[in-house]
Coordinates of C-alpha atoms and ligand atoms in Angstrom, one line a residue:
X1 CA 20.6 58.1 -11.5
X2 CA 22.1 54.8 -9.8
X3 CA 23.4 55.2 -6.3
X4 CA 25.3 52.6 -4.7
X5 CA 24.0 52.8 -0.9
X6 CA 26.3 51.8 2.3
X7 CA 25.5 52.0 5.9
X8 CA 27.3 50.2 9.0
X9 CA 26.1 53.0 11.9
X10 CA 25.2 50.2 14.4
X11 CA 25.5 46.5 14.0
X12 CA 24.3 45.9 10.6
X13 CA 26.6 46.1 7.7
X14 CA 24.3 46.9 4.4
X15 CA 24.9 47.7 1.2
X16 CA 22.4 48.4 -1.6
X17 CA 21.9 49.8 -5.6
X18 CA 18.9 52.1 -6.4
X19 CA 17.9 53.0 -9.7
X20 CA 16.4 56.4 -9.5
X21 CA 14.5 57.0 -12.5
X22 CA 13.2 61.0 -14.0
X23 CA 9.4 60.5 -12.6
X24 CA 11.0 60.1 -9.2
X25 CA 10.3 56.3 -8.9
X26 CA 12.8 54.8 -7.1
X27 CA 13.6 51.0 -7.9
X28 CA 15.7 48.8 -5.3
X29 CA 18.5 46.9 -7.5
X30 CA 19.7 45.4 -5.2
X31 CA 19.3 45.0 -0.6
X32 CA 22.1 43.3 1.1
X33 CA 22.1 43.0 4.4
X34 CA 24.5 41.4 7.2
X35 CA 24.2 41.5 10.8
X36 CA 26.1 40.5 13.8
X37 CA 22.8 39.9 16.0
X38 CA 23.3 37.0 17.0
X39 CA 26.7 37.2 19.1
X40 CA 25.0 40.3 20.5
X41 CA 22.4 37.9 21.6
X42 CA 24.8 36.4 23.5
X43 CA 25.5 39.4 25.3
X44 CA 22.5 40.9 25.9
X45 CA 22.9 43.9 23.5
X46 CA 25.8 45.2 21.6
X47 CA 29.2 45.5 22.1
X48 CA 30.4 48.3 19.7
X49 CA 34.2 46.6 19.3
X50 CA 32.3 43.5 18.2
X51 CA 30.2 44.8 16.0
X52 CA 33.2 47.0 14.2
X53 CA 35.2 44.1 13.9
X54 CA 32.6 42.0 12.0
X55 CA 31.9 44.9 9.8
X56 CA 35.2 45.0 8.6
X57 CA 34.5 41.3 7.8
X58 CA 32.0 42.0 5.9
X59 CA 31.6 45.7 4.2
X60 CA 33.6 43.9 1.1
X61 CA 31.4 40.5 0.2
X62 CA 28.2 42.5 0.9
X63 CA 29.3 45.3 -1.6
X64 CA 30.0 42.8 -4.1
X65 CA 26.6 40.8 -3.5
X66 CA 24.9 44.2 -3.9
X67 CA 26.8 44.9 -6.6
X68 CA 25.9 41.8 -8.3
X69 CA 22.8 43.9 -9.5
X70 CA 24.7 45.4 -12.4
X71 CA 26.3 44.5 -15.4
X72 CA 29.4 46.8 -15.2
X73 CA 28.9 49.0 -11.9
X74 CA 32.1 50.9 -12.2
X75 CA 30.5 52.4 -15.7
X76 CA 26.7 53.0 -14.2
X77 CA 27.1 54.1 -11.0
X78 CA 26.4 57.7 -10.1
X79 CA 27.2 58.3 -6.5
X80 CA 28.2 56.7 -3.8
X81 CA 25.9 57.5 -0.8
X82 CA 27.0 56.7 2.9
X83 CA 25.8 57.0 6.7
X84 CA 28.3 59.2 8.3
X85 CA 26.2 59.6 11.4
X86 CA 24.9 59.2 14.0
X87 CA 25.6 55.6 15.3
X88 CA 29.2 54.3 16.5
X89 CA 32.0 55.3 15.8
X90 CA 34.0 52.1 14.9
X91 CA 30.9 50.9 12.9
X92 CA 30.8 53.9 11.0
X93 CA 34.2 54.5 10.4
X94 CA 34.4 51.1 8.1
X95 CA 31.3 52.6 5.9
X96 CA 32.6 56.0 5.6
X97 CA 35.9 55.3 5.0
X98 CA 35.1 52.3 2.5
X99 CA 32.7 54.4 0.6
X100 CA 35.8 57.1 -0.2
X101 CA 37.7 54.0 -0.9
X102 CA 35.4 53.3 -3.8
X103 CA 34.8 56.7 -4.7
X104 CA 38.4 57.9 -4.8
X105 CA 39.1 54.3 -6.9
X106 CA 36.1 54.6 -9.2
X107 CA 36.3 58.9 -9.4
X108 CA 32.7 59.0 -7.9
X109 CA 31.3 61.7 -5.8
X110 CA 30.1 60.7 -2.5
X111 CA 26.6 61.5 -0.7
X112 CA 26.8 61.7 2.8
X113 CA 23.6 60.8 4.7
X114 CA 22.2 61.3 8.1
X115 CA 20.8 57.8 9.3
X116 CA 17.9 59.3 10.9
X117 CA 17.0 60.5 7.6
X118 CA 17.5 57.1 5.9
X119 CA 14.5 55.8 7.8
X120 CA 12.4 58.7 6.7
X121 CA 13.3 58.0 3.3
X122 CA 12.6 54.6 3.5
X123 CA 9.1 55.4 2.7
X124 CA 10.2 56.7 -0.9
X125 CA 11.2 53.2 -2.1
X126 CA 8.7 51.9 -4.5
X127 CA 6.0 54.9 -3.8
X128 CA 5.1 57.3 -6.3
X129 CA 4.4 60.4 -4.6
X130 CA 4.0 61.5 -0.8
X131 CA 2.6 64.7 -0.9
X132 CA 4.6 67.7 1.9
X133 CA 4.4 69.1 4.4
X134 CA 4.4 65.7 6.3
X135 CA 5.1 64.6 10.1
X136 CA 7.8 62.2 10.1
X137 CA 8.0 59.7 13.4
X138 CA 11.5 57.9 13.7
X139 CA 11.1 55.2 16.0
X140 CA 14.3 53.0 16.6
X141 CA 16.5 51.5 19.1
X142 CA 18.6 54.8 19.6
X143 CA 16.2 57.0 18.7
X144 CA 12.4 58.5 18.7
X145 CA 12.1 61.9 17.2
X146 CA 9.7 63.8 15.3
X147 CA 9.9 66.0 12.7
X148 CA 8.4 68.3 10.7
X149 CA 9.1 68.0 6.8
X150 CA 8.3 70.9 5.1
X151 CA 9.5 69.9 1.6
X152 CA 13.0 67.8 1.0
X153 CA 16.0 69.9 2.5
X154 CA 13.5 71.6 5.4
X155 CA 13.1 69.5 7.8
X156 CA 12.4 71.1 11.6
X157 CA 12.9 68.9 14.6
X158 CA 10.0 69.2 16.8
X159 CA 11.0 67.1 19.7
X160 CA 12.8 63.8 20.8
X161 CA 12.7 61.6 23.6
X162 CA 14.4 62.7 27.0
X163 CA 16.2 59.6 27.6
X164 CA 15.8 56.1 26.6
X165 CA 14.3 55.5 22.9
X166 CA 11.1 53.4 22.4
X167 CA 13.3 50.5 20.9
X168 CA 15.4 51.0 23.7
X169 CA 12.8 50.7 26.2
X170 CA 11.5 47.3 24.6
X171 CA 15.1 45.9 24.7
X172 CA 16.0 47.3 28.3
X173 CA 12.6 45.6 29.2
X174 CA 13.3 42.2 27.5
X175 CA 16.4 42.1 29.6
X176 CA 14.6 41.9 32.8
X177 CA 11.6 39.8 31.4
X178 CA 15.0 37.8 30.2
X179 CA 13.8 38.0 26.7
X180 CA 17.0 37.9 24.1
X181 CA 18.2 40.5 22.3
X182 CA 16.8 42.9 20.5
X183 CA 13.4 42.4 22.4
X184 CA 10.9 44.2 20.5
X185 CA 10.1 41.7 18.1
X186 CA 9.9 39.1 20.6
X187 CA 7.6 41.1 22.9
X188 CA 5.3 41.9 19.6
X189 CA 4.9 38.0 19.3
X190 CA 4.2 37.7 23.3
X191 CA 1.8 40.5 23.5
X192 CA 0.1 38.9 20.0
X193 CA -3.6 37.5 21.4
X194 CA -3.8 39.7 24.2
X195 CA -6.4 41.9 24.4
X196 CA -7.1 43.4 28.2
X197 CA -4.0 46.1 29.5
X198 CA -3.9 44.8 32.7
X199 CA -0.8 46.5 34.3
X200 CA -2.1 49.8 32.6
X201 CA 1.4 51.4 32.8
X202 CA 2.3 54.9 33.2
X203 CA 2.1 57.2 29.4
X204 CA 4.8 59.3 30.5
X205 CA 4.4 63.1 29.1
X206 CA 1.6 61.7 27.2
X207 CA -0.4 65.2 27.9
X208 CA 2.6 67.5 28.1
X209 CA 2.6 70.7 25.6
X210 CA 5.5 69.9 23.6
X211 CA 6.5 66.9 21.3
X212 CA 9.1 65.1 23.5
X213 CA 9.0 61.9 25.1
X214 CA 10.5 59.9 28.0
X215 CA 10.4 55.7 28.0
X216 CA 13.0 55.3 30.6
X217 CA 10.4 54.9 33.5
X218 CA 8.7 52.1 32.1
X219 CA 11.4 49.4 32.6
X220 CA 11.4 50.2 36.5
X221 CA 7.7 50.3 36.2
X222 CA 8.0 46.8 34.6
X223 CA 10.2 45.8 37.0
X224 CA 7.9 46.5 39.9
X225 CA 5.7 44.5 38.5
X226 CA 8.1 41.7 38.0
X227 CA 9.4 41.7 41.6
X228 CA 5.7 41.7 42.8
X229 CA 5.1 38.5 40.6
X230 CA 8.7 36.8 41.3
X231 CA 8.8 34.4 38.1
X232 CA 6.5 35.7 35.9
X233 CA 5.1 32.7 33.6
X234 CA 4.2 32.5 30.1
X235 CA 0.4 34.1 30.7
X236 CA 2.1 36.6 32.8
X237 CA 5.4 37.5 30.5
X238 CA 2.6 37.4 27.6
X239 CA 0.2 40.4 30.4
X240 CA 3.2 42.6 30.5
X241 CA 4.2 42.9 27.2
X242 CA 1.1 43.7 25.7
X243 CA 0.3 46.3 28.8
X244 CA 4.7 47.8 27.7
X245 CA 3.1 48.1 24.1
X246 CA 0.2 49.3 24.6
X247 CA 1.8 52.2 26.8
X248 CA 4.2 52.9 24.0
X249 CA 2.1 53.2 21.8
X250 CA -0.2 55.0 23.2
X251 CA 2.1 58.3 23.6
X252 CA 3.6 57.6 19.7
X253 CA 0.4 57.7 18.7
X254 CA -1.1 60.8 20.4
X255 CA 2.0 62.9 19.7
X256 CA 2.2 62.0 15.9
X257 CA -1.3 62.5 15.5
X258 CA -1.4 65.7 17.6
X259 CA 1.6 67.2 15.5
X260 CA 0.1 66.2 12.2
X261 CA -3.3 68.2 13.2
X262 CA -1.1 71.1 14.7
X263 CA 1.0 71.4 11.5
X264 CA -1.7 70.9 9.0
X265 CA -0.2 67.9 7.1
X266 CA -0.9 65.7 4.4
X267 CA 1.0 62.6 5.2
X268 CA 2.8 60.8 8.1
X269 CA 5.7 58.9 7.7
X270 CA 7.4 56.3 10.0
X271 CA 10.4 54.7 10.4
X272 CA 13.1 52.8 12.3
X273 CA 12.5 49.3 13.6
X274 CA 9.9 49.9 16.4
X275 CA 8.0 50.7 12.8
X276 CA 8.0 47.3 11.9
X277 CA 6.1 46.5 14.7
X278 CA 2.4 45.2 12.8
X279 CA 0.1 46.8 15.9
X280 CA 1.8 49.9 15.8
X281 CA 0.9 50.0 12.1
X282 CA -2.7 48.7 12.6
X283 CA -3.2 51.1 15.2
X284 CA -2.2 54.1 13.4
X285 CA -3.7 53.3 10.2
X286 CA -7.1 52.7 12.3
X287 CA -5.8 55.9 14.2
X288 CA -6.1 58.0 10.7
X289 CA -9.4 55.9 9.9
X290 CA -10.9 56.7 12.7
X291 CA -10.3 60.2 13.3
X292 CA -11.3 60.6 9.5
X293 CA -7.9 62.9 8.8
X294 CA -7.3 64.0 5.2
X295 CA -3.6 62.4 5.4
X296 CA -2.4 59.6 4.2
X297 CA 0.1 57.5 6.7
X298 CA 3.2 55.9 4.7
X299 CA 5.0 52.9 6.4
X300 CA 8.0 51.3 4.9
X301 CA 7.7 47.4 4.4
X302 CA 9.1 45.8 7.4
X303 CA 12.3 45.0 5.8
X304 CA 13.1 49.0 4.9
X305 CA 12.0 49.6 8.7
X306 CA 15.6 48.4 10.4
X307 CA 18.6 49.7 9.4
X308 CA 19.2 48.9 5.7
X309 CA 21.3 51.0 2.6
X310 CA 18.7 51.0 0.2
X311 CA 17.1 54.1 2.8
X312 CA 20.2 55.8 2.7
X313 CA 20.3 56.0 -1.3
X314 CA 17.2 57.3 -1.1
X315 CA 17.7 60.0 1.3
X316 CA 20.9 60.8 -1.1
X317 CA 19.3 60.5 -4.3
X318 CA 16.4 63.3 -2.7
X319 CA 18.8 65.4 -0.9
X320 CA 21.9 65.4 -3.1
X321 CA 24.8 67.1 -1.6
X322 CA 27.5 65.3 -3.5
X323 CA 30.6 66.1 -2.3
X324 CA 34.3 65.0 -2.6
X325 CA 35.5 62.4 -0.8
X326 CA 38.6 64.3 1.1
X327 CA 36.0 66.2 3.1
X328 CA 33.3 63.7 4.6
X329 CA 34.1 62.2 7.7
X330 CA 32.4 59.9 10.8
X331 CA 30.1 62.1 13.1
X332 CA 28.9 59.7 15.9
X333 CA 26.9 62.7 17.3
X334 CA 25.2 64.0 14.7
X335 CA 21.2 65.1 14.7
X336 CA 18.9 67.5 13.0
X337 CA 20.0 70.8 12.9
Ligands
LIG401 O1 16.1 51.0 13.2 P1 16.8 49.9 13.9 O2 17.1 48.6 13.1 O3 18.2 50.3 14.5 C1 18.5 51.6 15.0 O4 18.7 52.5 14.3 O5 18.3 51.6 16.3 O6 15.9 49.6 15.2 C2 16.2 48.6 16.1 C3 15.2 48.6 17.2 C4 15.5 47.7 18.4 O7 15.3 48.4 19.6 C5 14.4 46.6 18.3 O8 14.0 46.0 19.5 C6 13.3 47.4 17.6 O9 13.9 48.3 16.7 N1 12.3 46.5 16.9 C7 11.0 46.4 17.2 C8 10.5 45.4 16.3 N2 11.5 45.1 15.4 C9 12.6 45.8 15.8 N3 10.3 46.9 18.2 C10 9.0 46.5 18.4 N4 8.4 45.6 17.5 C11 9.1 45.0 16.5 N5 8.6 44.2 15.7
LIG402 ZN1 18.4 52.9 12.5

Protein backbone atom coordinates (compact mmCIF):
# COMPACT_ATOMS: atom_id res chain seq x y z
CA UNK A 1 0.00 0.00 0.00
CA UNK A 2 1.55 3.59 -0.92
CA UNK A 3 0.26 6.51 1.09
CA UNK A 4 0.86 9.86 0.08
CA UNK A 5 1.48 11.70 3.66
CA UNK A 6 0.57 15.57 4.34
CA UNK A 7 0.79 17.56 7.42
CA UNK A 8 0.88 21.52 8.03
CA UNK A 9 -0.55 21.52 11.89
CA UNK A 10 2.05 24.07 13.08
CA UNK A 11 4.67 25.84 11.04
CA UNK A 12 6.03 23.19 8.95
CA UNK A 13 4.54 22.29 5.66
CA UNK A 14 5.52 18.39 4.85
CA UNK A 15 4.66 16.10 2.54
CA UNK A 16 5.85 12.55 2.21
CA UNK A 17 5.23 8.85 0.17
CA UNK A 18 5.56 5.53 2.12
CA UNK A 19 5.60 2.35 0.62
CA UNK A 20 3.94 0.00 3.02
CA UNK A 21 4.88 -3.46 2.14
CA UNK A 22 2.77 -7.14 3.42
CA UNK A 23 5.47 -7.90 6.34
CA UNK A 24 4.63 -4.55 7.73
CA UNK A 25 7.96 -2.85 6.74
CA UNK A 26 7.46 0.49 6.07
CA UNK A 27 9.86 2.24 3.47
CA UNK A 28 10.05 6.19 3.30
CA UNK A 29 9.77 7.13 -0.67
CA UNK A 30 9.98 10.10 -0.28
CA UNK A 31 10.38 13.25 3.17
CA UNK A 32 9.85 16.77 2.14
CA UNK A 33 9.94 19.16 4.43
CA UNK A 34 9.45 23.17 4.46
CA UNK A 35 9.49 25.41 7.30
CA UNK A 36 8.87 28.92 8.02
CA UNK A 37 11.36 28.96 11.14
CA UNK A 38 13.18 31.38 10.40
CA UNK A 39 10.73 34.50 10.15
CA UNK A 40 9.44 33.11 13.38
CA UNK A 41 12.92 33.62 14.57
CA UNK A 42 12.43 36.98 14.02
CA UNK A 43 9.67 37.06 16.24
CA UNK A 44 10.39 35.12 18.95
CA UNK A 45 8.00 32.24 18.28
CA UNK A 46 5.17 31.78 15.83
CA UNK A 47 2.69 33.83 14.52
CA UNK A 48 -0.08 31.44 13.30
CA UNK A 49 -1.24 34.07 10.17
CA UNK A 50 2.39 33.87 9.10
CA UNK A 51 2.85 30.56 9.23
CA UNK A 52 -0.68 29.86 7.20
CA UNK A 53 0.19 32.15 4.64
CA UNK A 54 3.55 30.41 3.83
CA UNK A 55 1.90 27.11 3.82
CA UNK A 56 -0.28 28.05 1.18
CA UNK A 57 3.04 28.94 -0.56
CA UNK A 58 4.16 26.00 -0.28
CA UNK A 59 1.64 22.79 0.28
CA UNK A 60 1.90 22.58 -3.85
CA UNK A 61 5.90 22.51 -4.75
CA UNK A 62 6.48 20.23 -1.67
CA UNK A 63 3.72 17.75 -2.81
CA UNK A 64 5.22 17.65 -6.13
CA UNK A 65 8.94 17.23 -4.76
CA UNK A 66 7.45 14.40 -2.63
CA UNK A 67 5.84 13.16 -5.36
CA UNK A 68 8.85 13.08 -7.41
CA UNK A 69 9.36 9.58 -5.71
CA UNK A 70 7.07 7.86 -8.21
CA UNK A 71 6.78 7.09 -11.68
CA UNK A 72 3.04 7.75 -12.13
CA UNK A 73 1.60 8.71 -8.56
CA UNK A 74 -1.96 9.22 -9.72
CA UNK A 75 -1.88 5.29 -10.79
CA UNK A 76 0.05 3.94 -7.38
CA UNK A 77 -1.17 5.78 -4.79
CA UNK A 78 -3.48 4.30 -2.25
CA UNK A 79 -4.61 6.89 0.20
CA UNK A 80 -4.13 10.04 0.99
CA UNK A 81 -3.38 10.43 4.75
CA UNK A 82 -3.60 14.03 6.48
CA UNK A 83 -3.23 15.79 9.98
CA UNK A 84 -6.61 17.16 10.80
CA UNK A 85 -5.61 17.97 14.35
CA UNK A 86 -4.58 19.25 16.70
CA UNK A 87 -2.39 22.29 15.78
CA UNK A 88 -3.74 25.62 14.17
CA UNK A 89 -6.37 26.24 12.58
CA UNK A 90 -5.12 28.27 9.49
CA UNK A 91 -2.15 25.81 9.23
CA UNK A 92 -4.24 22.92 9.11
CA UNK A 93 -6.91 24.05 7.11
CA UNK A 94 -4.41 24.25 3.85
CA UNK A 95 -3.42 20.38 4.62
CA UNK A 96 -6.84 19.16 5.12
CA UNK A 97 -8.44 20.91 2.60
CA UNK A 98 -5.54 20.23 -0.13
CA UNK A 99 -5.48 16.64 0.72
CA UNK A 100 -9.51 16.38 -0.36
CA UNK A 101 -8.38 18.39 -3.22
CA UNK A 102 -6.20 15.55 -4.40
CA UNK A 103 -8.33 12.98 -3.27
CA UNK A 104 -11.56 14.22 -4.80
CA UNK A 105 -9.31 14.94 -8.18
CA UNK A 106 -7.47 11.56 -8.14
CA UNK A 107 -10.90 9.49 -6.57
CA UNK A 108 -8.62 8.49 -3.53
CA UNK A 109 -9.87 7.82 -0.06
CA UNK A 110 -8.50 10.03 2.58
CA UNK A 111 -6.90 8.94 6.14
CA UNK A 112 -7.30 11.32 8.66
CA UNK A 113 -4.61 11.36 11.35
CA UNK A 114 -4.19 12.72 14.82
CA UNK A 115 -0.70 14.54 14.94
CA UNK A 116 -0.02 13.29 18.33
CA UNK A 117 -0.23 9.94 16.90
CA UNK A 118 2.08 10.75 13.95
CA UNK A 119 5.01 11.11 16.39
CA UNK A 120 4.21 7.82 17.96
CA UNK A 121 4.26 6.26 14.71
CA UNK A 122 7.33 7.71 13.77
CA UNK A 123 8.99 4.85 15.47
CA UNK A 124 7.43 2.43 12.74
CA UNK A 125 9.49 3.84 9.93
CA UNK A 126 12.16 1.45 8.90
CA UNK A 127 11.60 -0.99 12.14
CA UNK A 128 10.49 -4.34 11.81
CA UNK A 129 8.55 -5.12 14.76
CA UNK A 130 7.80 -3.20 18.22
CA UNK A 131 6.29 -5.68 20.30
CA UNK A 132 2.61 -4.07 22.48
CA UNK A 133 1.57 -3.23 25.07
CA UNK A 134 4.10 -0.23 24.92
CA UNK A 135 4.28 3.27 26.87
CA UNK A 136 4.37 5.96 24.43
CA UNK A 137 6.00 9.53 25.63
CA UNK A 138 5.10 12.51 23.19
CA UNK A 139 7.34 15.17 23.92
CA UNK A 140 6.85 18.41 21.77
CA UNK A 141 6.51 22.01 21.70
CA UNK A 142 2.66 21.91 22.38
CA UNK A 143 2.52 18.91 23.95
CA UNK A 144 3.88 16.12 26.56
CA UNK A 145 1.57 13.26 27.09
CA UNK A 146 1.74 9.65 27.83
CA UNK A 147 -0.01 6.96 26.72
CA UNK A 148 -0.70 3.61 27.10
CA UNK A 149 -0.74 1.44 23.75
CA UNK A 150 -2.34 -1.58 24.16
CA UNK A 151 -2.28 -2.77 20.59
CA UNK A 152 -2.89 -0.29 17.42
CA UNK A 153 -6.48 1.32 17.73
CA UNK A 154 -6.30 1.11 21.88
CA UNK A 155 -4.52 3.57 23.02
CA UNK A 156 -5.39 5.04 26.76
CA UNK A 157 -4.17 8.45 27.71
CA UNK A 158 -2.63 8.26 31.01
CA UNK A 159 -1.77 11.82 31.70
CA UNK A 160 -0.47 15.16 30.14
CA UNK A 161 1.13 18.06 31.30
CA UNK A 162 -0.94 20.79 33.34
CA UNK A 163 0.26 23.71 31.53
CA UNK A 164 3.20 24.50 29.46
CA UNK A 165 4.73 21.43 27.35
CA UNK A 166 8.48 20.45 27.84
CA UNK A 167 9.25 22.00 24.33
CA UNK A 168 7.38 24.84 25.43
CA UNK A 169 9.21 25.30 28.56
CA UNK A 170 12.72 25.23 26.65
CA UNK A 171 11.46 27.84 24.20
CA UNK A 172 9.70 30.12 26.91
CA UNK A 173 13.08 29.79 28.65
CA UNK A 174 15.36 30.69 25.60
CA UNK A 175 13.36 33.81 25.46
CA UNK A 176 14.51 35.10 28.61
CA UNK A 177 18.06 33.55 28.33
CA UNK A 178 17.46 35.61 24.79
CA UNK A 179 18.24 32.43 23.02
CA UNK A 180 16.32 32.47 19.31
CA UNK A 181 13.59 30.54 18.41
CA UNK A 182 12.84 27.35 18.91
CA UNK A 183 15.36 27.12 21.95
CA UNK A 184 15.65 23.62 22.63
CA UNK A 185 18.16 22.76 20.25
CA UNK A 186 20.15 25.59 21.11
CA UNK A 187 20.03 25.02 24.92
CA UNK A 188 21.02 21.07 24.04
CA UNK A 189 24.25 22.59 22.35
CA UNK A 190 24.82 25.14 25.51
CA UNK A 191 24.22 22.59 28.25
CA UNK A 192 26.71 20.07 25.91
CA UNK A 193 30.10 19.78 28.30
CA UNK A 194 28.45 20.44 31.34
CA UNK A 195 28.40 18.09 33.82
CA UNK A 196 27.58 19.60 37.65
CA UNK A 197 23.52 20.78 38.05
CA UNK A 198 24.32 23.76 39.78
CA UNK A 199 20.94 25.58 40.00
CA UNK A 200 19.35 22.14 40.86
CA UNK A 201 15.90 23.36 39.76
CA UNK A 202 12.59 22.40 41.06
CA UNK A 203 11.12 18.56 39.42
CA UNK A 204 7.72 19.76 39.63
CA UNK A 205 5.10 16.67 40.43
CA UNK A 206 8.13 14.56 40.00
CA UNK A 207 6.72 12.23 43.08
CA UNK A 208 3.02 12.82 42.57
CA UNK A 209 0.71 9.59 42.05
CA UNK A 210 -0.51 10.19 38.73
CA UNK A 211 1.15 10.58 35.22
CA UNK A 212 0.79 14.36 34.62
CA UNK A 213 3.21 16.97 34.55
CA UNK A 214 3.71 20.79 34.97
CA UNK A 215 6.88 22.77 33.21
CA UNK A 216 5.50 26.18 33.59
CA UNK A 217 7.33 26.93 36.87
CA UNK A 218 10.60 26.45 35.68
CA UNK A 219 10.88 29.57 33.35
CA UNK A 220 10.14 31.81 36.55
CA UNK A 221 12.48 29.64 38.44
CA UNK A 222 15.01 30.35 35.60
CA UNK A 223 14.22 33.76 35.74
CA UNK A 224 15.04 34.14 39.42
CA UNK A 225 18.10 33.02 38.72
CA UNK A 226 18.70 35.32 35.88
CA UNK A 227 17.65 38.48 37.81
CA UNK A 228 20.07 37.34 40.60
CA UNK A 229 22.89 37.09 38.03
CA UNK A 230 21.84 40.28 35.81
CA UNK A 231 23.74 39.39 32.43
CA UNK A 232 24.34 36.00 32.65
CA UNK A 233 27.63 35.15 30.38
CA UNK A 234 28.47 32.32 28.34
CA UNK A 235 29.70 29.91 31.43
CA UNK A 236 26.67 31.06 33.15
CA UNK A 237 23.92 30.83 30.09
CA UNK A 238 25.93 27.33 29.44
CA UNK A 239 25.01 26.51 34.03
CA UNK A 240 21.43 27.09 33.40
CA UNK A 241 20.69 25.24 30.58
CA UNK A 242 22.13 22.16 31.51
CA UNK A 243 20.60 22.61 35.28
CA UNK A 244 16.63 23.39 32.78
CA UNK A 245 17.62 19.98 31.12
CA UNK A 246 18.59 18.16 33.60
CA UNK A 247 15.19 19.08 35.58
CA UNK A 248 13.24 18.16 32.51
CA UNK A 249 14.51 15.34 32.20
CA UNK A 250 14.51 14.14 35.16
CA UNK A 251 10.55 14.07 35.68
CA UNK A 252 10.19 12.54 31.74
CA UNK A 253 12.26 10.06 32.71
CA UNK A 254 10.81 8.92 36.08
CA UNK A 255 7.22 8.99 34.81
CA UNK A 256 7.96 7.02 31.53
CA UNK A 257 9.83 4.62 33.36
CA UNK A 258 7.42 4.37 36.30
CA UNK A 259 4.33 3.85 33.82
CA UNK A 260 6.26 1.24 31.77
CA UNK A 261 6.87 -0.82 35.18
CA UNK A 262 3.22 -0.06 36.32
CA UNK A 263 1.74 -1.31 32.98
CA UNK A 264 3.97 -4.22 32.38
CA UNK A 265 5.38 -3.19 28.97
CA UNK A 266 7.58 -4.41 26.43
CA UNK A 267 8.65 -1.30 24.66
CA UNK A 268 8.77 2.54 25.04
CA UNK A 269 8.37 4.79 22.34
CA UNK A 270 9.18 8.57 22.06
CA UNK A 271 8.39 11.17 20.05
CA UNK A 272 8.01 14.86 19.17
CA UNK A 273 10.98 17.21 18.99
CA UNK A 274 12.09 17.48 22.65
CA UNK A 275 12.86 13.52 21.35
CA UNK A 276 15.44 14.63 19.32
CA UNK A 277 17.21 15.89 22.05
CA UNK A 278 20.71 13.25 22.05
CA UNK A 279 20.89 13.36 26.24
CA UNK A 280 17.43 12.69 26.56
CA UNK A 281 18.10 9.58 24.40
CA UNK A 282 21.38 8.72 26.18
CA UNK A 283 19.73 9.00 29.38
CA UNK A 284 16.87 6.79 28.75
CA UNK A 285 18.59 4.23 26.89
CA UNK A 286 21.20 4.16 30.00
CA UNK A 287 17.81 4.53 32.10
CA UNK A 288 16.54 0.91 30.53
CA UNK A 289 20.36 -0.37 30.86
CA UNK A 290 20.56 0.44 34.08
CA UNK A 291 17.50 -0.63 35.65
CA UNK A 292 18.02 -3.92 33.58
CA UNK A 293 14.06 -3.70 32.26
CA UNK A 294 13.00 -6.40 29.73
CA UNK A 295 11.79 -3.46 27.24
CA UNK A 296 13.14 -2.32 24.50
CA UNK A 297 13.09 1.81 24.12
CA UNK A 298 12.38 2.86 20.29
CA UNK A 299 13.38 6.49 19.30
CA UNK A 300 12.77 7.87 15.92
CA UNK A 301 15.88 9.27 14.00
CA UNK A 302 16.12 12.82 14.79
CA UNK A 303 14.68 13.90 11.55
CA UNK A 304 11.18 11.76 12.15
CA UNK A 305 11.27 13.42 15.77
CA UNK A 306 9.79 17.15 14.57
CA UNK A 307 6.88 17.40 12.74
CA UNK A 308 7.28 15.59 9.41
CA UNK A 309 4.43 13.57 6.88
CA UNK A 310 6.17 10.49 6.56
CA UNK A 311 4.77 9.92 10.60
CA UNK A 312 1.47 10.68 9.56
CA UNK A 313 1.38 7.84 6.69
CA UNK A 314 2.45 5.69 9.07
CA UNK A 315 -0.02 6.31 11.70
CA UNK A 316 -2.61 6.00 8.61
CA UNK A 317 -1.22 3.03 7.01
CA UNK A 318 -1.54 1.21 10.87
CA UNK A 319 -4.79 2.69 11.84
CA UNK A 320 -6.73 2.88 8.55
CA UNK A 321 -9.87 4.60 8.77
CA UNK A 322 -10.26 5.61 5.15
CA UNK A 323 -12.94 7.68 4.70
CA UNK A 324 -14.43 10.05 2.08
CA UNK A 325 -13.36 13.16 1.59
CA UNK A 326 -16.86 15.20 2.13
CA UNK A 327 -16.67 14.25 5.77
CA UNK A 328 -13.06 15.08 7.21
CA UNK A 329 -12.58 18.39 8.48
CA UNK A 330 -9.92 20.72 10.65
CA UNK A 331 -10.14 20.05 14.49
CA UNK A 332 -7.67 22.42 16.22
CA UNK A 333 -8.62 20.87 19.55
CA UNK A 334 -8.45 17.52 19.08
CA UNK A 335 -6.74 14.82 21.71
CA UNK A 336 -7.00 11.26 22.76
CA UNK A 337 -10.22 10.10 23.48
O1 LIG B 1 7.34 18.03 17.44
P1 LIG B 1 7.74 19.43 17.09
O2 LIG B 1 8.56 19.64 15.85
O3 LIG B 1 6.49 20.36 16.92
C1 LIG B 1 5.34 20.27 17.73
O4 LIG B 1 4.48 19.43 17.43
O5 LIG B 1 5.33 21.04 18.73
O6 LIG B 1 8.50 20.00 18.39
C2 LIG B 1 9.05 21.28 18.44
C3 LIG B 1 9.62 21.48 19.85
C4 LIG B 1 10.11 22.88 20.13
O7 LIG B 1 9.61 23.29 21.37
C5 LIG B 1 11.64 22.74 20.17
O8 LIG B 1 12.27 23.66 21.06
C6 LIG B 1 11.79 21.32 20.67
O9 LIG B 1 10.74 20.60 20.04
N1 LIG B 1 13.08 20.73 20.26
C7 LIG B 1 14.04 20.36 21.14
C8 LIG B 1 15.12 19.91 20.35
N2 LIG B 1 14.78 19.99 19.02
C9 LIG B 1 13.51 20.50 19.00
N3 LIG B 1 14.08 20.40 22.48
C10 LIG B 1 15.21 19.98 23.09
N4 LIG B 1 16.30 19.54 22.41
C11 LIG B 1 16.30 19.48 21.05
N5 LIG B 1 17.37 19.03 20.39
ZN1 LIG C 1 4.49 17.81 16.51
Amino acid sequence: MIILGIETSCDETAAAVIDFKNDNKVELLSNVIATSLSLHAQTGGIIPEIAAREQVKFIIPVIDESLKALKNPQEKIDAIAVTYGPGLIGSLLVGVETAKTFAYIWNKPIIPVNHLFGHIYANFIGKNKIEFPAIALIVSGGHTDLVLIKNHRDIKWLGGTRDDAAGEAFDKTGRLLNLSYPAGPEIEKLAMGIEKDIYNFPRPLIDSNDYDFSFSGLKTAVLREVQKIKNPNYEQLKNLSFSLQEAIFDVLIKKTIKAAKEYNVKSILLGGGVAANQTLRKRFESEVRSQKLEIELFIPEKKLCTDNAAMIAAAAFFNNEQTDWRKISADPELYFD
